[in-house]
CSV table of C-alpha atoms and ligand atoms in Angstrom, one decimal:
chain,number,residue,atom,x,y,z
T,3,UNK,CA,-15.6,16.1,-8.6
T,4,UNK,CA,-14.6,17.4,-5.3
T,5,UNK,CA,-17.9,19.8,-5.4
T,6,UNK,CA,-19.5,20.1,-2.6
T,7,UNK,CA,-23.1,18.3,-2.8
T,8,UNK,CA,-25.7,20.5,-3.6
T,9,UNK,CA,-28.1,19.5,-1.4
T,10,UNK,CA,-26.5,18.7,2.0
T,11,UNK,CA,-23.4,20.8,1.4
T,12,UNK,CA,-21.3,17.5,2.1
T,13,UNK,CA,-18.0,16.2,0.1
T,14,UNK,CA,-18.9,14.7,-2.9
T,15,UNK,CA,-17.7,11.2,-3.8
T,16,UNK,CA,-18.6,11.5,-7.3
T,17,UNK,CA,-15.9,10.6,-10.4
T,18,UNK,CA,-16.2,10.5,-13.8
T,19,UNK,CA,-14.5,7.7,-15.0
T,20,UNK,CA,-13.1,7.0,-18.5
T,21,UNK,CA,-12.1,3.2,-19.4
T,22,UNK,CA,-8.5,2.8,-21.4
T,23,UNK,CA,-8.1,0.9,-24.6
T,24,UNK,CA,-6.9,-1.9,-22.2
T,25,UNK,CA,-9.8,-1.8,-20.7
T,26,UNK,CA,-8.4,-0.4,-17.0
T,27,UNK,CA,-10.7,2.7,-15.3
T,28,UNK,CA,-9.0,6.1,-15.0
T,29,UNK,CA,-10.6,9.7,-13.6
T,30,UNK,CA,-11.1,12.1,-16.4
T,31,UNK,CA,-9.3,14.8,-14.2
T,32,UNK,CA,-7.4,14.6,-10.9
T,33,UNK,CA,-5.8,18.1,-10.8
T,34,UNK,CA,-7.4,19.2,-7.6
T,35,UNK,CA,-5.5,16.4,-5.5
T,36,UNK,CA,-2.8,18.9,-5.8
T,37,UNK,CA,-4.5,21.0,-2.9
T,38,UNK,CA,-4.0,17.6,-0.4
T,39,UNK,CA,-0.2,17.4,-1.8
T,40,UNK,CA,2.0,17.6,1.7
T,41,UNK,CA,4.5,15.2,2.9
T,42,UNK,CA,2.7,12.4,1.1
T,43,UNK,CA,0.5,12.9,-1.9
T,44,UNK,CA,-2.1,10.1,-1.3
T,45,UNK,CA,-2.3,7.8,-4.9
T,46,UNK,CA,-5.5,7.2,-6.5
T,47,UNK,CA,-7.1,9.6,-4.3
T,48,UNK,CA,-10.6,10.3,-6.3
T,49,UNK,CA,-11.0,6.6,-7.3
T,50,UNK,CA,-10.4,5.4,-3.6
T,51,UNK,CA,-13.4,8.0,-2.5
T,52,UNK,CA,-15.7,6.4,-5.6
T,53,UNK,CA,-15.6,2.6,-4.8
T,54,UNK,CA,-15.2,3.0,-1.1
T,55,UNK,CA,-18.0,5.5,-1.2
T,56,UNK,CA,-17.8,6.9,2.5
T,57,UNK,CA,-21.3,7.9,3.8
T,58,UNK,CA,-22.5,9.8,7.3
T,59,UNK,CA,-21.9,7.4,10.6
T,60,UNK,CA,-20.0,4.8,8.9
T,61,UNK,CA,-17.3,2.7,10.5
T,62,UNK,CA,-13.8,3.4,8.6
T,63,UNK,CA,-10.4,0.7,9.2
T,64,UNK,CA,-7.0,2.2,7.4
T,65,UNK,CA,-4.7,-0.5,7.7
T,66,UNK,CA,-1.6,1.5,6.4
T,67,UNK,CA,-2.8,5.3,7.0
T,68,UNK,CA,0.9,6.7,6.4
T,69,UNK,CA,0.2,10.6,6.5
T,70,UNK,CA,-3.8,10.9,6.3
T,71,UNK,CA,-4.0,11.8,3.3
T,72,UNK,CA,-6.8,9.0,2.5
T,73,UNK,CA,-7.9,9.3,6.0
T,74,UNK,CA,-8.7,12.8,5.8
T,75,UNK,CA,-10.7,12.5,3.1
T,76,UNK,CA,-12.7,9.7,4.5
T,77,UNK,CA,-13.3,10.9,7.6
T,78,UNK,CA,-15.0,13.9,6.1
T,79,UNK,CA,-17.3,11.9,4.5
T,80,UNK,CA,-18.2,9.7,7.6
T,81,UNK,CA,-17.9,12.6,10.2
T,82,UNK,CA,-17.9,10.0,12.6
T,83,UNK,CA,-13.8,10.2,13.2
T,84,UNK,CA,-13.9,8.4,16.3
T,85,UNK,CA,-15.5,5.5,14.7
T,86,UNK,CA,-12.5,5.3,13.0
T,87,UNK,CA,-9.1,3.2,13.4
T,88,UNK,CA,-5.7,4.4,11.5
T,89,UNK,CA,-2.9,1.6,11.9
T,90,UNK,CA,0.8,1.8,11.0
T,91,UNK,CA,3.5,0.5,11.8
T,92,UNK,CA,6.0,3.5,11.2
T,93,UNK,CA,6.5,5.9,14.7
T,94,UNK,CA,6.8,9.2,12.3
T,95,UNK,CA,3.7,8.2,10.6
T,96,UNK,CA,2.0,7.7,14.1
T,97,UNK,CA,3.4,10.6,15.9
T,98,UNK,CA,2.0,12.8,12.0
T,99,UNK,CA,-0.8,11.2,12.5
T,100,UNK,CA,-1.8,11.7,16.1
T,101,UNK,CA,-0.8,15.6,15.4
T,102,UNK,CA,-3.0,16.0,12.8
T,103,UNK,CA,-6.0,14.2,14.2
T,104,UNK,CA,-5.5,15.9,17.8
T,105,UNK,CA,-8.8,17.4,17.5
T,106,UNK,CA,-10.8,14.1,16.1
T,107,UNK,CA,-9.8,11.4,18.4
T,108,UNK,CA,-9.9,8.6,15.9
T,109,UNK,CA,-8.4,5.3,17.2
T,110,UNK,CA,-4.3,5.1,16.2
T,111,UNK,CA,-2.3,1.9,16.2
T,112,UNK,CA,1.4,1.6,16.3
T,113,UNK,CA,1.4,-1.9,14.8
T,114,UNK,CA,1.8,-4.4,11.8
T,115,UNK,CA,-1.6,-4.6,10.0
T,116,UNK,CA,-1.6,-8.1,10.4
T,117,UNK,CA,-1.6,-8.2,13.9
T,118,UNK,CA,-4.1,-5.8,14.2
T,119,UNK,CA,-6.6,-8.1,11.7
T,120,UNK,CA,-6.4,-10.4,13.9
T,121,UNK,CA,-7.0,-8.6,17.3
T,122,UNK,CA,-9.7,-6.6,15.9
T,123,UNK,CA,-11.4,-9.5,14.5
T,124,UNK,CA,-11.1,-11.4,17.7
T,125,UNK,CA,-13.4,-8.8,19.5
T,126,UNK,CA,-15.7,-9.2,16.4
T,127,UNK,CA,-15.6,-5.4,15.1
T,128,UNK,CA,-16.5,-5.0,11.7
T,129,UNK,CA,-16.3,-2.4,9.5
T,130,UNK,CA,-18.3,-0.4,6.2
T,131,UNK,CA,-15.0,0.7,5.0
T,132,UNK,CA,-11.5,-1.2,4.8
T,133,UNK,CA,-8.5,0.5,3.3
T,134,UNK,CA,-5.1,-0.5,2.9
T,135,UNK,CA,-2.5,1.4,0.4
T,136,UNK,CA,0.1,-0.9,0.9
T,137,UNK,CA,4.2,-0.1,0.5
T,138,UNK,CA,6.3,3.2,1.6
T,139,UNK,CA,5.7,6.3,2.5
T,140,UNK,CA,7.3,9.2,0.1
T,141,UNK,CA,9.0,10.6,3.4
T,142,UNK,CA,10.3,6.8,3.4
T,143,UNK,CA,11.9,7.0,0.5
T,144,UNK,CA,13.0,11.0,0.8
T,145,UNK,CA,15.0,10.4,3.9
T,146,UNK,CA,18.4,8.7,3.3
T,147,UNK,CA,18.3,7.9,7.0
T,148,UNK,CA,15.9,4.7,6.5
T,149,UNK,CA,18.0,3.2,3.9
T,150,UNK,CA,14.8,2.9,1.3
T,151,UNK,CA,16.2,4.9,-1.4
T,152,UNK,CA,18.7,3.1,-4.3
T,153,UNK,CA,19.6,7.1,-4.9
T,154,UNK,CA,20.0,8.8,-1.5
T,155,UNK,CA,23.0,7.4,1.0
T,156,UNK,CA,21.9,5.6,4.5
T,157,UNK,CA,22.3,2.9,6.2
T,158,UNK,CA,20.9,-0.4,5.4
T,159,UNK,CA,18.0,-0.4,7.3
T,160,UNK,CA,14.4,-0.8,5.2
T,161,UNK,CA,12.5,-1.3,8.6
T,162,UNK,CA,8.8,0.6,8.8
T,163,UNK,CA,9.4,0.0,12.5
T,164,UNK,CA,12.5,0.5,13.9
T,165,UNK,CA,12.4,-0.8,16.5
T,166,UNK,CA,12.0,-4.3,15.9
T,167,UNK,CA,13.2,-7.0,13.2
T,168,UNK,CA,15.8,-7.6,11.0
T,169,UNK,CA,17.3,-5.2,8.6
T,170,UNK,CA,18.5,-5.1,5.3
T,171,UNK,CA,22.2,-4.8,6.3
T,172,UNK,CA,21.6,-8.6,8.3
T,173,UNK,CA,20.4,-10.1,5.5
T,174,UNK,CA,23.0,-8.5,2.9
T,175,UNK,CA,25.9,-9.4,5.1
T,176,UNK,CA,24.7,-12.7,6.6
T,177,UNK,CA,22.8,-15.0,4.4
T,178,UNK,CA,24.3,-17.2,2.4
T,179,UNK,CA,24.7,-16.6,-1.3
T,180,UNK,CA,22.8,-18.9,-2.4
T,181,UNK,CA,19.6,-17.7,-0.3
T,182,UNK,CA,20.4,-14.0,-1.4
T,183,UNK,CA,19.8,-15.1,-4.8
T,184,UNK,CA,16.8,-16.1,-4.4
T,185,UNK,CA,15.7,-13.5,-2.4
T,186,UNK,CA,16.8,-11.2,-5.3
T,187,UNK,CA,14.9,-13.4,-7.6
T,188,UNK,CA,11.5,-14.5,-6.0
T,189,UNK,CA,10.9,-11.1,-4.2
T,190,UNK,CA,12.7,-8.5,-6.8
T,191,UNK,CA,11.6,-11.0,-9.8
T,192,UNK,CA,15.7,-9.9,-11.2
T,193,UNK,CA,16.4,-12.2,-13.9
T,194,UNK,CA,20.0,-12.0,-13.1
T,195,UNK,CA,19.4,-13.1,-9.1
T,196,UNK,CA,22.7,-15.3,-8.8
T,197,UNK,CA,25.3,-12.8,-10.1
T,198,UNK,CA,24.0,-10.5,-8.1
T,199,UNK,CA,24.1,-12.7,-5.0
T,200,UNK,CA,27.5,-14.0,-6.0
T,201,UNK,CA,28.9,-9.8,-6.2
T,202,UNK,CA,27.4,-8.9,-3.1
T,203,UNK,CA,29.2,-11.9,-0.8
T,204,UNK,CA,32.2,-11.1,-2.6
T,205,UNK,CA,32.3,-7.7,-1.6
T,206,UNK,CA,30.8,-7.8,2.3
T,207,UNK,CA,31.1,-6.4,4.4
T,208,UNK,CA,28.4,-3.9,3.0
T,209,UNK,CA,27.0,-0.9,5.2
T,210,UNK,CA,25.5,1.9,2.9
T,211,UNK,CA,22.3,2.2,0.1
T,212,UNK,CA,25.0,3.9,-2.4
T,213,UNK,CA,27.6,0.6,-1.6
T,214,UNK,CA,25.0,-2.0,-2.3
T,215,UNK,CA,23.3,0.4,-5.2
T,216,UNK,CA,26.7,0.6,-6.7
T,217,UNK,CA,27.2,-3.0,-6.7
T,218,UNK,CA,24.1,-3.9,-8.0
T,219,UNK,CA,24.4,-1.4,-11.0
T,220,UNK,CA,27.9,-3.3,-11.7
T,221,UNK,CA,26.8,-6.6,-11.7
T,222,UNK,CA,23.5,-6.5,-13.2
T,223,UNK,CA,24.1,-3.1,-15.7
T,224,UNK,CA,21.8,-0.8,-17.0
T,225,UNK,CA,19.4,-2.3,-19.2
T,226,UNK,CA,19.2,-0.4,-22.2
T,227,UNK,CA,16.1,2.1,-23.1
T,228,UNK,CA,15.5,1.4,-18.8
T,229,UNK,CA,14.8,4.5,-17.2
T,230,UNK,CA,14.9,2.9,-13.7
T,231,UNK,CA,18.6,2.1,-11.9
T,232,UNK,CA,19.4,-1.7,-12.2
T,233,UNK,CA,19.4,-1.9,-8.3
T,234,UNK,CA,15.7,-0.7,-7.8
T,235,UNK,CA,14.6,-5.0,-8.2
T,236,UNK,CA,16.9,-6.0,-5.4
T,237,UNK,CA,16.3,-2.9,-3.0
T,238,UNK,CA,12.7,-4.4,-3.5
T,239,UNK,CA,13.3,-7.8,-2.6
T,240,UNK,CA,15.0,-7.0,0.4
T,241,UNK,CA,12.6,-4.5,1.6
T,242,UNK,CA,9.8,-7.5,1.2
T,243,UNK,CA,11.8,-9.7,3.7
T,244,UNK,CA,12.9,-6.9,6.2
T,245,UNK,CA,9.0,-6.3,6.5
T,246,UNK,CA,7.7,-9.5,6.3
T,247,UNK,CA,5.0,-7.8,3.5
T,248,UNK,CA,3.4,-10.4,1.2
T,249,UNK,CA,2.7,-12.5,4.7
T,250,UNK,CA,1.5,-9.3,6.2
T,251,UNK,CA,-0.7,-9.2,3.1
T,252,UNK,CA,-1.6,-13.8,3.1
T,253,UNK,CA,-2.5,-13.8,6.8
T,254,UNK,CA,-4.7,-10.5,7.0
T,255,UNK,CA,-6.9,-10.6,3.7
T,256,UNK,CA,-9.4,-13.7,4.1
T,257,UNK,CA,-10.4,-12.2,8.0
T,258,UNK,CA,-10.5,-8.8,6.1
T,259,UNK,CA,-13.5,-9.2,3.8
T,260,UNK,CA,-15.0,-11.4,6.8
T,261,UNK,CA,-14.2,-8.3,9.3
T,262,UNK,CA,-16.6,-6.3,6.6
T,263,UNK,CA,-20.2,-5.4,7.4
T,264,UNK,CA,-22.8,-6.3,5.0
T,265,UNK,CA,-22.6,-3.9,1.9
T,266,UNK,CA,-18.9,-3.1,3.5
T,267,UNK,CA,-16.9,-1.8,0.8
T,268,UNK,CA,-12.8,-2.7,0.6
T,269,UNK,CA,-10.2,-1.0,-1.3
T,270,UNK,CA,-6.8,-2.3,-2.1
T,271,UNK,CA,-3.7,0.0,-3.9
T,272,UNK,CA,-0.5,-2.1,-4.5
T,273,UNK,CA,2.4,-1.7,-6.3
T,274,UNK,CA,4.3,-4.8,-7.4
T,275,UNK,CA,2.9,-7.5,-9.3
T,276,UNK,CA,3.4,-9.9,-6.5
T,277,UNK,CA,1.2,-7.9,-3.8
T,278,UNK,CA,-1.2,-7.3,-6.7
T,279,UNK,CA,-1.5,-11.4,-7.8
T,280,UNK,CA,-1.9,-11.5,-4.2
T,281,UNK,CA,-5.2,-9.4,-3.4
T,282,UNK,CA,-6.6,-10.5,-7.0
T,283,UNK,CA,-6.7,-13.9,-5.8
T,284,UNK,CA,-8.2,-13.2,-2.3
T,285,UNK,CA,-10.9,-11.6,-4.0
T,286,UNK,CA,-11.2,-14.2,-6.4
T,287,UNK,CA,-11.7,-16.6,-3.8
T,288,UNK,CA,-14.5,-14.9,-2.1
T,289,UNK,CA,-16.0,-13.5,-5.5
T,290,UNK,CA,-17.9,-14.8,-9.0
T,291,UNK,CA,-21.4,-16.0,-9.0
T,292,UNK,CA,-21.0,-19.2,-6.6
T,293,UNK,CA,-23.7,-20.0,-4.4
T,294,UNK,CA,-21.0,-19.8,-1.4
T,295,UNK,CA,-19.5,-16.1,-2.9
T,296,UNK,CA,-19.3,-13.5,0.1
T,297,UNK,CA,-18.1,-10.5,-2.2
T,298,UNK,CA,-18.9,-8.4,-5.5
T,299,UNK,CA,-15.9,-7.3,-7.2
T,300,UNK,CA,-16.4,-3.4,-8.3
T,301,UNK,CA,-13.0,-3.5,-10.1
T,302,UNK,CA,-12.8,-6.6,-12.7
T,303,UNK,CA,-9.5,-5.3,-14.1
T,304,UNK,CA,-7.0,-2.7,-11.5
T,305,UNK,CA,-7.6,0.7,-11.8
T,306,UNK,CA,-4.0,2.5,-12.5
T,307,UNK,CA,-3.4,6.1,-11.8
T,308,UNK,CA,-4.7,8.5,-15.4
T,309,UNK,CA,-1.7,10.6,-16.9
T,310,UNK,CA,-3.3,13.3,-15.2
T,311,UNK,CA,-2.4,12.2,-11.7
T,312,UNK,CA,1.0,11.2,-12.9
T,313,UNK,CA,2.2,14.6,-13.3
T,314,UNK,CA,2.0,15.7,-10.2
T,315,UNK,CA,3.2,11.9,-8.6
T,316,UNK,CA,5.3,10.1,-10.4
T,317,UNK,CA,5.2,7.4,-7.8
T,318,UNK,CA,1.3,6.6,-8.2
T,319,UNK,CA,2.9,4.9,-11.6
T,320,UNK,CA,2.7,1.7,-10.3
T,321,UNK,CA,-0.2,2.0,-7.8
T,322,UNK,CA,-3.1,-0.3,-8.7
T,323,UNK,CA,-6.2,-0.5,-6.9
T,324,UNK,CA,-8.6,-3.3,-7.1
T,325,UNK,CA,-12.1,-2.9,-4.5
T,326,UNK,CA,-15.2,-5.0,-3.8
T,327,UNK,CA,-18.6,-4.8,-2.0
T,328,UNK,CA,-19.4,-7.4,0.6
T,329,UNK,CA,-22.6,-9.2,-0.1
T,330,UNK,CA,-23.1,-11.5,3.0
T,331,UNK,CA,-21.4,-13.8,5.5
T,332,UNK,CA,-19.9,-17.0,4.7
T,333,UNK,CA,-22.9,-19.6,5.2
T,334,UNK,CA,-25.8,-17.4,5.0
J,500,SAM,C1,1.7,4.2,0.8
J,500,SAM,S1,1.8,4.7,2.5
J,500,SAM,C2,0.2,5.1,2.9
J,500,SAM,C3,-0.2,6.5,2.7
J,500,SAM,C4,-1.5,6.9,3.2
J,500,SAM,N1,-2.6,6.2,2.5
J,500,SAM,C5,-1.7,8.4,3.0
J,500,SAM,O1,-2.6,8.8,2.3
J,500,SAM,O2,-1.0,9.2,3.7
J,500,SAM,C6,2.0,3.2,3.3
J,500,SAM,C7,2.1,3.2,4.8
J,500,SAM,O3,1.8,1.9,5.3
J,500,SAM,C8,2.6,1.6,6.3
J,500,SAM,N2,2.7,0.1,6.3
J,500,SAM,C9,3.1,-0.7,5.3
J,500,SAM,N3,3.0,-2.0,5.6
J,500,SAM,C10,2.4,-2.0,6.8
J,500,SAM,C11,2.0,-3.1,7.6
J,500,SAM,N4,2.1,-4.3,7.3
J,500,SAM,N5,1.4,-2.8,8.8
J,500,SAM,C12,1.2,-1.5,9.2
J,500,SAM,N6,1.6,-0.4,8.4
J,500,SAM,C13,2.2,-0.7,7.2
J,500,SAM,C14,3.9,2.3,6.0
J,500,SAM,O4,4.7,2.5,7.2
J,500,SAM,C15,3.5,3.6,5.3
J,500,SAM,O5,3.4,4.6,6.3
């Protein structure tokens, strides 16, 4: 798979893929993604490289390029790295980023995605290849310091960039319970939202992970047979507000797929139903067999991580990845 190609000694994006009884695509094998692992093992890593197909001179967005890991790869494929742009909206992933591409020169952007969509698209640049692989980072969640992890003790924080917006501690100690519960419920889909809500204002002020974590766990219990912690639904939902991410997510995907050159491939890894409803439907909008269709989807059903990949990253559990092909402009 990750054979050189015979004839012009290039990376190969080839992948054998294998279709599950419920009819999602897995690779056959994805052992050799354990020669990438650093920091941040990138998820999905072979399929990414077979639908977005990166080829010589090509013009490569990454709207959430954490640690390279994706981008690496990519960018060996289009050896044009300067042609690229790598956005996020973390300063360690930036400051990681801008080390390891030193020698490239790609174009870095310390910024929301969203924003960026929309300035980019304004100056008209388009693109062959979009990629966003939305959510944290692993060093999000390893350090205790950004208050991601329901395990490790921080502060309540749950910002990607610090050094704007609200954080998690404002809305745990502030809003009303009433809007906490249905924080807890819309964004962390927790079935038992309002007693939740109702423990949390009763015990304010709150100001670590393992407080809140704690409080969760006591109020909502461990479900039985559930291997995750009982708090892991509301750390969620307030992770989704602090970052603003299924807007991040509405506003940027229509100028997306327009931002895309003809036979411009975009690739999509989420991992929460809600994000994933999200991008299936801005596909859908754009796909099918309409006279007025812009897209072809190359994923009908998301493709989820093989149990292969899965031992060597447990977090690419929930990944899935849904891509599509660009077929022309709106109007044409
Ligand atoms: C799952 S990691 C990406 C990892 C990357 N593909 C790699 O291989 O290293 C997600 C990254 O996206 C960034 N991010 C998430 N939402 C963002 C947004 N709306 N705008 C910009 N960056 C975002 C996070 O800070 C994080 O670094």
């Amino acid at each position: 798979m990750y054979q050189k190609n015979q004839n012009t000694n290039e990376p190969s994006n080839k992948l054998s893929l294998d279709r599950r009884n419920d009819g999602v695509l897995i690779s056959k094998s994805q052992s050799e993604q354990r020669l990438t692992a650093g920091q941040h093992i990138p998820v999905l890593l072979s399929e990414v490289l077979h639908f977005l197909e990166p080829r010589k001179g090509e013009f490569y967005l990454d709207l959430t390029a954490g640690y390279g890991g994706h981008a690496k790869e990519i960018m060996e494929r289009t050896f044009q790295p300067k042609q690229a742009v790598l956005v996020d909206r973390d300063q360690k992933a930036i400051d990681y980023l801008e080390q390891q591409f030193a020698g490239k020169k790609p174009e870095i952007i310390h910024q929301d995605f969203a924003s960026v969509v929309q300035e980019l698209s304004s100056k008209g640049r388009q693109f062959d290849i979009i990629l966003a692989d939305l959510g944290v980072s692993s060093p999000h969640l390893d350090s205790a310091s950004r208050g991601f992890s329901v395990r490790l003790d921080g502060p309540l924080d749950m910002r990607m960039d610090q050094s704007k917006g609200i954080t998690a501690s404002d809305i745990v100690n502030n809003y009303d319970e009433a809007k906490l519960a249905e924080i807890i419920r819309r964004y962390g889909e927790e079935p038992r939202a309002n007693r939740i809500a109702r423990e949390i204002v009763a015990h304010r002020p709150i100001t670590t992970t393992q407080q809140l974590a704690k409080i969760v766990a006591s109020s909502a219990g461990w479900r039985s047979g559930s291997k995750h912690h009982p708090a892991i639904r509301t750390f969620q939902a307030l992770r989704i507000v602090v970052n603003d991410e299924l807007a991040q997510i509405e506003i940027s995907m229509p100028t997306l797929i327009k931002m895309l050159k003809p036979n411009g491939r975009i690739a999509v890894i989420s991992f929460h139903s809600l994000e994933d409803r999200m991008i299936k439907r801005a596909f859908a909008d754009e796909a099918g067999d309409r006279y007025d269709s812009t897209i072809k989807l190359l994923t009908k059903q998301p493709v989820t991580a093989s149990d292969a990949e899965l031992v060597f990253n447990p977090r690419a559990r929930s990944a899935k990845l849904r891509a599509a092909v660009k077929i022309k402009k709106k109007g044409e």
